[in-house]
Every structure is written in structure tokens, then in C-alpha cells.
PDB file of C-alpha atoms in Angstrom:
ATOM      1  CA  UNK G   1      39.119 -34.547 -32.143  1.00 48.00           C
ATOM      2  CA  UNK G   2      38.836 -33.916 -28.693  1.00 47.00           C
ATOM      3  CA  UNK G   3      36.658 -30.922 -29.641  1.00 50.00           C
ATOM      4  CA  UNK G   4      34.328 -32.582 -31.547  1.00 55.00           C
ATOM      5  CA  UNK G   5      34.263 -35.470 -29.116  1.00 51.00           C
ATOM      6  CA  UNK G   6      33.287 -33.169 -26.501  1.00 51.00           C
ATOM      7  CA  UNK G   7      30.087 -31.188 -28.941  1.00 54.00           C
ATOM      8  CA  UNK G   8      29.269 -34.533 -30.017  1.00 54.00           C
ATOM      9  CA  UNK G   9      28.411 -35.642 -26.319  1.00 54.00           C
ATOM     10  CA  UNK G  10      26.790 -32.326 -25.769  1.00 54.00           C
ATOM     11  CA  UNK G  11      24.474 -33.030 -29.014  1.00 55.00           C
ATOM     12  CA  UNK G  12      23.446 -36.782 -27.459  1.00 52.00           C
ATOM     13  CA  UNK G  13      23.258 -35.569 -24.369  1.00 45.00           C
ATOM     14  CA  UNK G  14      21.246 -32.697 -24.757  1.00 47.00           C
ATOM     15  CA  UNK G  15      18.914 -34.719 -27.492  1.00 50.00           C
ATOM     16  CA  UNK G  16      18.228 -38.134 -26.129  1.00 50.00           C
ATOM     17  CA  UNK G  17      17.892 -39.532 -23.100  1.00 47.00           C
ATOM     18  CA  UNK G  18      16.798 -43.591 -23.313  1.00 46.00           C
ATOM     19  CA  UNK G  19      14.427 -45.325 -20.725  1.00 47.00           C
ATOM     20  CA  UNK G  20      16.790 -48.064 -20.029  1.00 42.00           C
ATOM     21  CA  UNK G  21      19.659 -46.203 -18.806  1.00 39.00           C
ATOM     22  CA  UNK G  22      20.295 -43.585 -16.270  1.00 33.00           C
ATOM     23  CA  UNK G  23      18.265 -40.272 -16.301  1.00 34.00           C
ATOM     24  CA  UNK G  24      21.484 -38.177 -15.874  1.00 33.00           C
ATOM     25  CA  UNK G  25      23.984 -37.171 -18.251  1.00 35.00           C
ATOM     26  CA  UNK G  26      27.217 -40.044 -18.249  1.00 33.00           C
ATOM     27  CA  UNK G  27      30.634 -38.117 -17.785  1.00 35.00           C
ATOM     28  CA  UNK G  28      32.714 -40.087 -20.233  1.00 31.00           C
ATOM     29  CA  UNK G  29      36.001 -37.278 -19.668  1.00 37.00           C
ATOM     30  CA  UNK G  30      38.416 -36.193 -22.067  1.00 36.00           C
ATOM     31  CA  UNK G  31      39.634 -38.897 -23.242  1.00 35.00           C
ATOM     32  CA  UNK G  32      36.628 -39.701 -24.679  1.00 31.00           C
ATOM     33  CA  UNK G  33      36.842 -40.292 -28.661  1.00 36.00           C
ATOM     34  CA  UNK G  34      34.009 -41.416 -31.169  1.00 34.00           C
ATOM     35  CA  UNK G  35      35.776 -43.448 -33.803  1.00 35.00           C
ATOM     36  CA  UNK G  36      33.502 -42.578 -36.652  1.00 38.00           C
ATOM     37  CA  UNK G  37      33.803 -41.417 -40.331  1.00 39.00           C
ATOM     38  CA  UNK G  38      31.132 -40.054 -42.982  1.00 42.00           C
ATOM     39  CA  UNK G  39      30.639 -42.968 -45.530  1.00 46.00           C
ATOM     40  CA  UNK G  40      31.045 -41.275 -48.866  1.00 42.00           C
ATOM     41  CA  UNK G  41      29.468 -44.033 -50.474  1.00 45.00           C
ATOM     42  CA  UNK G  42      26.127 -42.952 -48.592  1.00 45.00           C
ATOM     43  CA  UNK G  43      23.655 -41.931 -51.452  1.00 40.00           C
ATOM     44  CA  UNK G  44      21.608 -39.301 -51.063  1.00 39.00           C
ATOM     45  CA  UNK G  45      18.125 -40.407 -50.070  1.00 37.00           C
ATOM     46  CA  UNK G  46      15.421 -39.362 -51.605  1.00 38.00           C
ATOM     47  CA  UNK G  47      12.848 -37.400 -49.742  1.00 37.00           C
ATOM     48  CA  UNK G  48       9.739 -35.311 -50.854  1.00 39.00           C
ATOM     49  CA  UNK G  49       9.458 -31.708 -49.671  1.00 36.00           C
ATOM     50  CA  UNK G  50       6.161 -29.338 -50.395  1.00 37.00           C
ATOM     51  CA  UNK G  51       6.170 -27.153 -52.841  1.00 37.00           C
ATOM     52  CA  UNK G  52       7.050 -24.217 -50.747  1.00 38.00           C
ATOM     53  CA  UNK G  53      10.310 -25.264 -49.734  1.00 36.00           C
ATOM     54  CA  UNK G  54      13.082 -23.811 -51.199  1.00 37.00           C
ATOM     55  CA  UNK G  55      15.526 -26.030 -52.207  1.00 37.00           C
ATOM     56  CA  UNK G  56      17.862 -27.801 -50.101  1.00 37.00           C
ATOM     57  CA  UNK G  57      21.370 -26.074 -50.726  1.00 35.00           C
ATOM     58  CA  UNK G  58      24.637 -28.407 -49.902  1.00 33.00           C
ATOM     59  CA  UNK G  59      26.147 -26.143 -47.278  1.00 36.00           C
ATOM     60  CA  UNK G  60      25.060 -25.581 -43.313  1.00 33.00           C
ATOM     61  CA  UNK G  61      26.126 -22.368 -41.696  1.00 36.00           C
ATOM     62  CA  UNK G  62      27.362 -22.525 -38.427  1.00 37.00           C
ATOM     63  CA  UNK G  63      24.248 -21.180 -37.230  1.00 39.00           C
ATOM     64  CA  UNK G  64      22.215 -23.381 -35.098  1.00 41.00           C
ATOM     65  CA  UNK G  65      18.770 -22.169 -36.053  1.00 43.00           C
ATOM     66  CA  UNK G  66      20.201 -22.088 -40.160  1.00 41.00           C
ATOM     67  CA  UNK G  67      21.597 -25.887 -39.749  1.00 39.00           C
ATOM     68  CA  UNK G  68      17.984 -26.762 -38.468  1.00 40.00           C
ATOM     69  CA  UNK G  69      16.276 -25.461 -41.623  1.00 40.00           C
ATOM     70  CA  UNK G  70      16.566 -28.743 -43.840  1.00 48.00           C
ATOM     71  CA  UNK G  71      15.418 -31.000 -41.640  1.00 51.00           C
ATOM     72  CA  UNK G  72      12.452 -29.538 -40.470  1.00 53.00           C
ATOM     73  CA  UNK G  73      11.102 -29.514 -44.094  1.00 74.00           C
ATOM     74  CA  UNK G  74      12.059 -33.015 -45.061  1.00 90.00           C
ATOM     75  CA  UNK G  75       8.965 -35.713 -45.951  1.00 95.00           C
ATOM     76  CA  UNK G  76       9.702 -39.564 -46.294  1.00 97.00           C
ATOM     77  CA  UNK G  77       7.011 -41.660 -47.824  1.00 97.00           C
ATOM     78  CA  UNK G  78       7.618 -45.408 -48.289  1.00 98.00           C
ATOM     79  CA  UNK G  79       6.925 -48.523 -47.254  1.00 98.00           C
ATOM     80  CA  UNK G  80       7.099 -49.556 -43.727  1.00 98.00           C
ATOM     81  CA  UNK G  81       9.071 -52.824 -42.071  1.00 98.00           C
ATOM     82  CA  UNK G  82       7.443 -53.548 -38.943  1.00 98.00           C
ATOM     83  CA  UNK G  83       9.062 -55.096 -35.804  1.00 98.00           C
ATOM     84  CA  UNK G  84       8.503 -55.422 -32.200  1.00 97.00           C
ATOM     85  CA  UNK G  85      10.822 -54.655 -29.001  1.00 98.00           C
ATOM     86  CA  UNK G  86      14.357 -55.030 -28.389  1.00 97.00           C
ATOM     87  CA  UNK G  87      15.540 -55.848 -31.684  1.00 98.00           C
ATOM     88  CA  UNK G  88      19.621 -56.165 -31.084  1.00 97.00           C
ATOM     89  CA  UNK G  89      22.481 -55.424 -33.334  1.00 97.00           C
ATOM     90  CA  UNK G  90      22.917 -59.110 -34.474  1.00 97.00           C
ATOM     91  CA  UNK G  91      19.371 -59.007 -35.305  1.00 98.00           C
ATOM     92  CA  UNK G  92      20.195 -56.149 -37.929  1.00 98.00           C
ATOM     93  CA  UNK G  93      23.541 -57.114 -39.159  1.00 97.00           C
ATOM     94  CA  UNK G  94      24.721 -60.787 -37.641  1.00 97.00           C
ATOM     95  CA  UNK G  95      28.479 -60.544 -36.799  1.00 95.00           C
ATOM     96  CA  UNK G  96      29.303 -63.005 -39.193  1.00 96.00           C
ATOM     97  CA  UNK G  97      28.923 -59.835 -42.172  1.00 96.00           C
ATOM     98  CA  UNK G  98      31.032 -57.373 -39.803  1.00 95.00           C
ATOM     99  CA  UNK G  99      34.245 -58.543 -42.198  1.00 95.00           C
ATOM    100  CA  UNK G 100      32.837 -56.119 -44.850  1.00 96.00           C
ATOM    101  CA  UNK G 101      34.015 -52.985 -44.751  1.00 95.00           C
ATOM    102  CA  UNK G 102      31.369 -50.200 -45.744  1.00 94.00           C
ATOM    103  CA  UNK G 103      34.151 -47.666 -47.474  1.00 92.00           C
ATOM    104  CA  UNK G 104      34.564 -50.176 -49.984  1.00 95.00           C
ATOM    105  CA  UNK G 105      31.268 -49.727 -52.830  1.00 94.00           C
ATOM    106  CA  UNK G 106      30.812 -53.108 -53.634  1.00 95.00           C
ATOM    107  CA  UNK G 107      30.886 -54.523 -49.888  1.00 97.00           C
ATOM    108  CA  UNK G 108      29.032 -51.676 -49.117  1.00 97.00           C
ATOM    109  CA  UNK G 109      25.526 -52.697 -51.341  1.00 96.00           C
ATOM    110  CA  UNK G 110      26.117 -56.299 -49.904  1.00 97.00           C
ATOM    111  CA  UNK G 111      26.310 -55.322 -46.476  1.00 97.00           C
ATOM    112  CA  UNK G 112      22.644 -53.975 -46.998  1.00 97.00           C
ATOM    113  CA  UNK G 113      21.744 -56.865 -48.592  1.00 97.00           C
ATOM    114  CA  UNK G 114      21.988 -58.363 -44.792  1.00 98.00           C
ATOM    115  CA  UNK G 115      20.180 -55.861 -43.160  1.00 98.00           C
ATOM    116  CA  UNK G 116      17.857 -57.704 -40.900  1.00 98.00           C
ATOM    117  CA  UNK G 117      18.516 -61.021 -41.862  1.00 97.00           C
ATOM    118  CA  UNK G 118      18.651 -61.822 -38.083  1.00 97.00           C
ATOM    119  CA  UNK G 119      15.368 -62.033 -37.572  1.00 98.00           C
ATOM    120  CA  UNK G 120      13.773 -64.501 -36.502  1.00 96.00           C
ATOM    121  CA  UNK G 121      11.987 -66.707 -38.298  1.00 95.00           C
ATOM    122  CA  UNK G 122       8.568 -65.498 -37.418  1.00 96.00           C
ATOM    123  CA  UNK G 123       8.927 -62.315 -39.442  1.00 97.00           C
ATOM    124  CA  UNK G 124       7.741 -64.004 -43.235  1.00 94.00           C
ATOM    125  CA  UNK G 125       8.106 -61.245 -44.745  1.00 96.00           C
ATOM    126  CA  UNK G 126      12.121 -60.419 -45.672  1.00 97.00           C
ATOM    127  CA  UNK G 127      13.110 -56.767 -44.710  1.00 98.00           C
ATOM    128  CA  UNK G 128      15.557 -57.761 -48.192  1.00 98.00           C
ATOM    129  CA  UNK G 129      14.760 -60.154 -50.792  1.00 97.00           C
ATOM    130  CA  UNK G 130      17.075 -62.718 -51.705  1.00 95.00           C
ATOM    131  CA  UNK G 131      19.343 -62.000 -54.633  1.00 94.00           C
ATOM    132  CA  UNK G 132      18.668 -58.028 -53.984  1.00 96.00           C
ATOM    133  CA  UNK G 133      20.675 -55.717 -52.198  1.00 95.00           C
ATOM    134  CA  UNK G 134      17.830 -53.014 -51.631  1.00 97.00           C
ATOM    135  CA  UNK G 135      14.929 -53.214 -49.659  1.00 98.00           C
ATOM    136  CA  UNK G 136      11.087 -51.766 -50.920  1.00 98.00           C
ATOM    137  CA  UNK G 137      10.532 -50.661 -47.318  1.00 98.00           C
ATOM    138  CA  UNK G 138      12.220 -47.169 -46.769  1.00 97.00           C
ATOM    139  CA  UNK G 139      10.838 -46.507 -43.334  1.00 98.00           C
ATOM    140  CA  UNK G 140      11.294 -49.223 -40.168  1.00 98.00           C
ATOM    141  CA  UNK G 141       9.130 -49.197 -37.451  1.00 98.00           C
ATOM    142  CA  UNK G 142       9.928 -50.901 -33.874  1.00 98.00           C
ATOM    143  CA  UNK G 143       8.894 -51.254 -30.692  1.00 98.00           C
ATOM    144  CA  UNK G 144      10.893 -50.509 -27.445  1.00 97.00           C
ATOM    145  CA  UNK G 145      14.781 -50.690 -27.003  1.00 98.00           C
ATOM    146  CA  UNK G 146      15.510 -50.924 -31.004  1.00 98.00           C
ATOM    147  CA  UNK G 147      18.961 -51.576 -31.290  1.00 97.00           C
ATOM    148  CA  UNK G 148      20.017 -52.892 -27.770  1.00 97.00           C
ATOM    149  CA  UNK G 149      23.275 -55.100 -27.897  1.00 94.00           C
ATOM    150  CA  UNK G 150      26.754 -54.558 -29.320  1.00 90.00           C
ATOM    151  CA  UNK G 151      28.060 -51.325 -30.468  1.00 90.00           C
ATOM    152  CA  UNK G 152      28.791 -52.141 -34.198  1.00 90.00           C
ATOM    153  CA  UNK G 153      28.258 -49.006 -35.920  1.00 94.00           C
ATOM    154  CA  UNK G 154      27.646 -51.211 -39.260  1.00 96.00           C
ATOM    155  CA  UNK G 155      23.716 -52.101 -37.351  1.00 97.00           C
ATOM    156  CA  UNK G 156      22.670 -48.502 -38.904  1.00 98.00           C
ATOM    157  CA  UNK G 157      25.081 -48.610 -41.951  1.00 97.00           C
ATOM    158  CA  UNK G 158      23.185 -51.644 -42.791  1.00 98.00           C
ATOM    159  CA  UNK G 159      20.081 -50.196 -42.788  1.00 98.00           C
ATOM    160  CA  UNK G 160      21.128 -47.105 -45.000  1.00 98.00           C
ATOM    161  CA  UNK G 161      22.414 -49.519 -47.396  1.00 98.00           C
ATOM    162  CA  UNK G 162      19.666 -51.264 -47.709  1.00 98.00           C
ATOM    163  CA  UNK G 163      17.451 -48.162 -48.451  1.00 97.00           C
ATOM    164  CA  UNK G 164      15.848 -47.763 -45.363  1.00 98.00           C
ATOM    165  CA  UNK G 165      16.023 -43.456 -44.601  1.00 97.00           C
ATOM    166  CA  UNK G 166      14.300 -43.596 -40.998  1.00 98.00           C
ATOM    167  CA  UNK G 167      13.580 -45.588 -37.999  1.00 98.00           C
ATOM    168  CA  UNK G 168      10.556 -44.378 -36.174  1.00 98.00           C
ATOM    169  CA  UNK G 169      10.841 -46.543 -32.255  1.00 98.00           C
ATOM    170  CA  UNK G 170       9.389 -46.032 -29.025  1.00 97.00           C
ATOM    171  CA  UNK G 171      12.459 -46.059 -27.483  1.00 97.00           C
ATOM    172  CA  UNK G 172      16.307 -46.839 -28.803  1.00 98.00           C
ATOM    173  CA  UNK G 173      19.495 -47.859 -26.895  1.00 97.00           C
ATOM    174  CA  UNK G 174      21.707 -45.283 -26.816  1.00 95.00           C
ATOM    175  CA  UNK G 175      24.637 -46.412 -28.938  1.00 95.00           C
ATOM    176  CA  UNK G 176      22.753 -47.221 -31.592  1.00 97.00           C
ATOM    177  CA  UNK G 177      21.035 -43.842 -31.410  1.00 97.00           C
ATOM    178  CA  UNK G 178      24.646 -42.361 -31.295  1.00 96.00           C
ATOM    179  CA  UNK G 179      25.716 -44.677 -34.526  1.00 97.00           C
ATOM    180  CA  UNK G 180      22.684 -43.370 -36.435  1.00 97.00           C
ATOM    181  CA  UNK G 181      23.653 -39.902 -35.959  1.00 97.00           C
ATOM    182  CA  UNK G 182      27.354 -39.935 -36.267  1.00 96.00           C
ATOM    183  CA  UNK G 183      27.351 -41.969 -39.359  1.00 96.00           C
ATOM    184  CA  UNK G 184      24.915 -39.564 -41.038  1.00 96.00           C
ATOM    185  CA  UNK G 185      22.792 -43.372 -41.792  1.00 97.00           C
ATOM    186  CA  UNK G 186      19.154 -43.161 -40.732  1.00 97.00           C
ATOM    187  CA  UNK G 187      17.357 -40.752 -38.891  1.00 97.00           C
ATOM    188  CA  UNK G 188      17.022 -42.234 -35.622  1.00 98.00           C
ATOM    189  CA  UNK G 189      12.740 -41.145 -34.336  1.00 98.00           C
ATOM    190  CA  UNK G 190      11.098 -41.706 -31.173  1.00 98.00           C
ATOM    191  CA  UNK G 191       7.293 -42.074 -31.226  1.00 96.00           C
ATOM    192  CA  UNK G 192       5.150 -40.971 -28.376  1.00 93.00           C
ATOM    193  CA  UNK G 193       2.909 -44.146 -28.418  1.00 95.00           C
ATOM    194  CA  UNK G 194       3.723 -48.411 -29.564  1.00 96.00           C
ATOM    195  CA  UNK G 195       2.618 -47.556 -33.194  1.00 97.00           C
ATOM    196  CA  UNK G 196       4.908 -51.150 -34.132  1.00 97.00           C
ATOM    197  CA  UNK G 197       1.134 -52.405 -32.645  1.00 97.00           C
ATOM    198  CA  UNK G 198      -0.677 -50.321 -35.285  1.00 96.00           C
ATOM    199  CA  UNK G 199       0.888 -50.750 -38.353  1.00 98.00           C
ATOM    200  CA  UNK G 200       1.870 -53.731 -40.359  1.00 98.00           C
ATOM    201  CA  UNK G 201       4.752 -54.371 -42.785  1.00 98.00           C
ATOM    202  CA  UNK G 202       3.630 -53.178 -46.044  1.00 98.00           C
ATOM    203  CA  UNK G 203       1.575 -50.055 -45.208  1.00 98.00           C
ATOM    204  CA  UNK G 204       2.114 -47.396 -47.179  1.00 98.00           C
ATOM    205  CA  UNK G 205       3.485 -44.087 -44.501  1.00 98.00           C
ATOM    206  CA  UNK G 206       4.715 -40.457 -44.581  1.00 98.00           C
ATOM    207  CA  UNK G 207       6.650 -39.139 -42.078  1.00 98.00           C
ATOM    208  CA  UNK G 208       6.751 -35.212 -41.617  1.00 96.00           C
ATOM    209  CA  UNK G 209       9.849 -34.209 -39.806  1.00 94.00           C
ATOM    210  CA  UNK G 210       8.685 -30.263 -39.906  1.00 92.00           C
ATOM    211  CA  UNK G 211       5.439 -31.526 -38.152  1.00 94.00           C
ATOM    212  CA  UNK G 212       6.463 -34.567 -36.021  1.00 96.00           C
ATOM    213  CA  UNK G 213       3.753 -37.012 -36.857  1.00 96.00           C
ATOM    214  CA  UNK G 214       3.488 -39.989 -39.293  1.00 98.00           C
ATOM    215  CA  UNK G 215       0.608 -40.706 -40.951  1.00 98.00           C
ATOM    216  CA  UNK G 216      -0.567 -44.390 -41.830  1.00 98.00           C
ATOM    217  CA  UNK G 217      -2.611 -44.068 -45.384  1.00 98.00           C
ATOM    218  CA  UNK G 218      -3.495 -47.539 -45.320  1.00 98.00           C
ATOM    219  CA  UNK G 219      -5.037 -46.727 -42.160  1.00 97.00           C
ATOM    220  CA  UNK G 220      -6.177 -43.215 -41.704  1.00 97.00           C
ATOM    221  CA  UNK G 221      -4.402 -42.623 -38.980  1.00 97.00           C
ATOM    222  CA  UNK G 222      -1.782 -39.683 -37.675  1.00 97.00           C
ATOM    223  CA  UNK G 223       0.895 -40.344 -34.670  1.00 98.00           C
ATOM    224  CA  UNK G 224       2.600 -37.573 -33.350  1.00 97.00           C
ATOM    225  CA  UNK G 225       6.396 -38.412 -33.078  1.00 97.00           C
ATOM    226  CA  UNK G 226       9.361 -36.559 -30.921  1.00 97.00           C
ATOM    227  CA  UNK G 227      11.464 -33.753 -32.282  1.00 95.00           C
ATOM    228  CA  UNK G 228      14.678 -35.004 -33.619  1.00 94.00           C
ATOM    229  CA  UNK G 229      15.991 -32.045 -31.991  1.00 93.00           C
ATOM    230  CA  UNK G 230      19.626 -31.073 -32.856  1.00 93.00           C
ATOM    231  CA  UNK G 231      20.545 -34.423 -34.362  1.00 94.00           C
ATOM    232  CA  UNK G 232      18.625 -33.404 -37.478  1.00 94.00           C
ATOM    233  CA  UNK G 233      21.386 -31.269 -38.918  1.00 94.00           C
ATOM    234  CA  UNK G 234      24.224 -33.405 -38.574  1.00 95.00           C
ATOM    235  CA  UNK G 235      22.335 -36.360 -40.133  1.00 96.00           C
ATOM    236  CA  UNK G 236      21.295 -34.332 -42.769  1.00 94.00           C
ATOM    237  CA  UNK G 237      25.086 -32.915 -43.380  1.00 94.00           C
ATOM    238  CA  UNK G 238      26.129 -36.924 -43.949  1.00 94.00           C
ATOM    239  CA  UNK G 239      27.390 -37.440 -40.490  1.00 95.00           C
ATOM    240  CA  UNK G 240      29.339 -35.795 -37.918  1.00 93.00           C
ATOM    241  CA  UNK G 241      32.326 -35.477 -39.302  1.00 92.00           C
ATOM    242  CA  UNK G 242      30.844 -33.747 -42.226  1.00 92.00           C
ATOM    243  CA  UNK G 243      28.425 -31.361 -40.191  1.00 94.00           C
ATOM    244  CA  UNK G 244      31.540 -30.576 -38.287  1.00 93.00           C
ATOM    245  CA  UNK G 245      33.539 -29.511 -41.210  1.00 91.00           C
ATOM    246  CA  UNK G 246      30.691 -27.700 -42.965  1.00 90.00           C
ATOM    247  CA  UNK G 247      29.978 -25.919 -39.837  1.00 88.00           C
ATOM    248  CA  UNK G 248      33.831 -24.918 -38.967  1.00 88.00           C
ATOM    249  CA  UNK G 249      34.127 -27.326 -36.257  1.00 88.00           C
ATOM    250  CA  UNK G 250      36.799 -28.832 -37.858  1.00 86.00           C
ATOM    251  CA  UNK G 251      38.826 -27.863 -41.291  1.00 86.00           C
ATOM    252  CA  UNK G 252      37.387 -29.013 -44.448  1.00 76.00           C
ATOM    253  CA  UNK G 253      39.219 -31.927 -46.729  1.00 69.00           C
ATOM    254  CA  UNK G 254      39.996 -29.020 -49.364  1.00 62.00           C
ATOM    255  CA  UNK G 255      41.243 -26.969 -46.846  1.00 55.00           C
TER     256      UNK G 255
END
């Protein structure tokens, strides 16, 4: 565990650095532990790829540059949700629905049933409609600071559960950046400009992660978005725990 605890800071570290905390790397020492898990109940998402991709295969070698390969060719298109900046943790998932417990299928599909029901009022449009437990809008889009607050890891279960595959943000607080990876959830994206002030809830968007940039069909337009960077792979694997046993970091369950 230690280990993995120790790669897994290396990965965050190395990947994402948010605007509202310090520049420099936090030194959290050896007794550091993330208490995380794959969620085997996660479905897998479905995602477009061009016709020149070879198909995805189910294992990652423990090469870097070989991990990296299914990421960089995946293509969401969906719906977007749009919201603005520092949208907290009991904004996505109030703690009155942290009593379910996400390994369990059934609580699982109702905890995305509350994804976003914290929102305020002024949002009309429901990220999930009442007496569903999936949302139409695959992609979220926010503003700055996305997932500031507490560090429930069930804020990006939530989300998964509800459907949603990606979260494009100009910025994120860190835990929740950290959650998104380790749980295997969402993919966690940065955007290089506020495009929560150019879209709207409803327009229909692609997101290319082998070319970093959405593109807004309602609207025409392209935005170029950050490089997931080394995250990619272990989201893509299901989590860290399962990158780490597919890439030898740890031994696999049939081992």
C-alpha cells in the first residue's frame, strides 16, 4: 500500500497542480494512505473512437507510453450540464445520501440519482430527472474550483452513476481531482479558457481526448483543453487500484 500510496502522489503531483493551493508539491510522508477501491459496479462508458483505432484491449502493460494509448484515442459526445464556479461536494452529493454505500448495485444507481441535487435553485434545469436514476447529459461543464469542500469520494461516484463520463473545468480542487482519478469515475479536464460562459446546458459536445479540444456543435465552436497527462491510464484501467494491478504494481485478485 505504501507503494502505491507513494506512485499515486507522484501521478497527482506530477499531473495537476490547482490555482488555489500552493505551487509546490505537499510532502504528505510515509504514512500517507489513499483509502480507495475500484467500484466494480462502474459500467463501462460508452465512448466513440474513429475508425482507425484499433480496438481497445482490457489489459495495460506496464509501459508508460503503452498505458497512454487508450486514452489518447477516446471521443465522448453527449449532452452537456452547465455550471458556474466553486461548485462544492454537497452541491454534487448532499451529505444526507453519504449513508449509501456505492459497492452495493442497487444503492449504487440511487446514489446517481442525487447527483447534483444540491444545486441551487437557480439551475431549472435538473442535472437528473425525478423518478430516474440516469442523467441525458454525459459531459459537465464548470467554472473555477469545481469540487471545492469536503473530501467525500462519493462527489465523483455520483457523477459516474449518474452517467456523466467527463468533467471539463477551468480549474478543480485537488481532492476532488484525486477522487476522480483514484476511483476510476470521471475523467477529471481542465480547459484553458471559462467555456461554462460559452455553452449552455443542453448543447450537444464532443470532446477529443487524443486532440485536447471540445467542440460545441450547437455553436461552431472548438476549445482547446489540457492534457490529462498520466491520469488518463489509470482512469481508463477503472481506478487505481485496478491500473495498479494490471500494471504489476500490485498482485492481481486471481493471483
Amino acid at each position: 500500500m505504501t507503494v502505491l500510496s507513494c506512485s499515486l502522489d507522484r501521478l497527482f503531483f506530477s499531473t495537476y497542480r490547482p490555482r488555489h493551493h500552493l505551487p509546490s508539491p505537499i510532502n504528505y510522508g510515509s504514512n500517507f494512505k489513499i483509502i480507495s477501491s475500484q467500484n466494480p459496479l462502474k459500467k463501462n462508458i460508452a465512448f466513440q473512437k474513429s475508425k482507425s483505432t484499433p480496438k481497445k484491449t482490457t489489459k495495460i502493460s506496464s509501459s508508460s507510453d503503452s498505458a497512454a494509448i487508450s486514452t489518447t484515442k477516446k471521443t465522448f459526445h453527449g449532452l452537456c450540464y452547465v455550471v458556474g464556479d466553486n461548485i462544492d461536494t454537497d452541491q454534487i452529493i448532499p451529505a444526507e445520501y453519504l449513508t449509501l454505500v456505492p459497492s452495493n448495485p442497487h444503492e449504487y444507481e440511487k446514489l446517481g440519482s442525487y447527483a447534483l441535487i444540491g444545486l441551487p435553485s437557480s439551475y431549472t434545469a435538473r442535472f437528473v430527472e425525478p423518478n430516474n436514476t440516469k442523467t441525458k447529459y454525459s459531459l459537465v461543464i464548470g467554472g473555477d474550483n469545481f469540487g471545492c469542500g469536503s473530501s467525500r469520494e462519493h462527489a465523483p461516484v455520483a457523477l459516474g452513476a449518474a452517467g456523466a463520463v467527463a468533467v471539463v473545468a477551468e480549474s478543480y480542487a485537488r481532492i476532488f481531482f484525486r477522487n476522480s482519478v483514484a476511483t476510476g469515475e470521471v475523467y477529471p479536464l481542465e480547459s484553458e479558457v471559462r467555456i461554462c460562459e460559452e455553452c449552455k446546458t443542453g448543447d450537444t459536445v464532443t470532446i477529443e481526448l487524443g486532440e485536447d479540444k471540445l467542440i460545441n456543435h450547437t455553436t461552431g465552436k472548438e476549445y482547446k483543453l489540457k492534457p490529462i497527462g498520466d491520469a488518463g491510464p489509470v482512469i481508463d484501467a477503472g481506478g487505481i487500484f485496478a491500473y495498479a494491478r494490471k500494471t504489476g504494481m500490485i498482485p492481481s485478485q486471481a493471483a
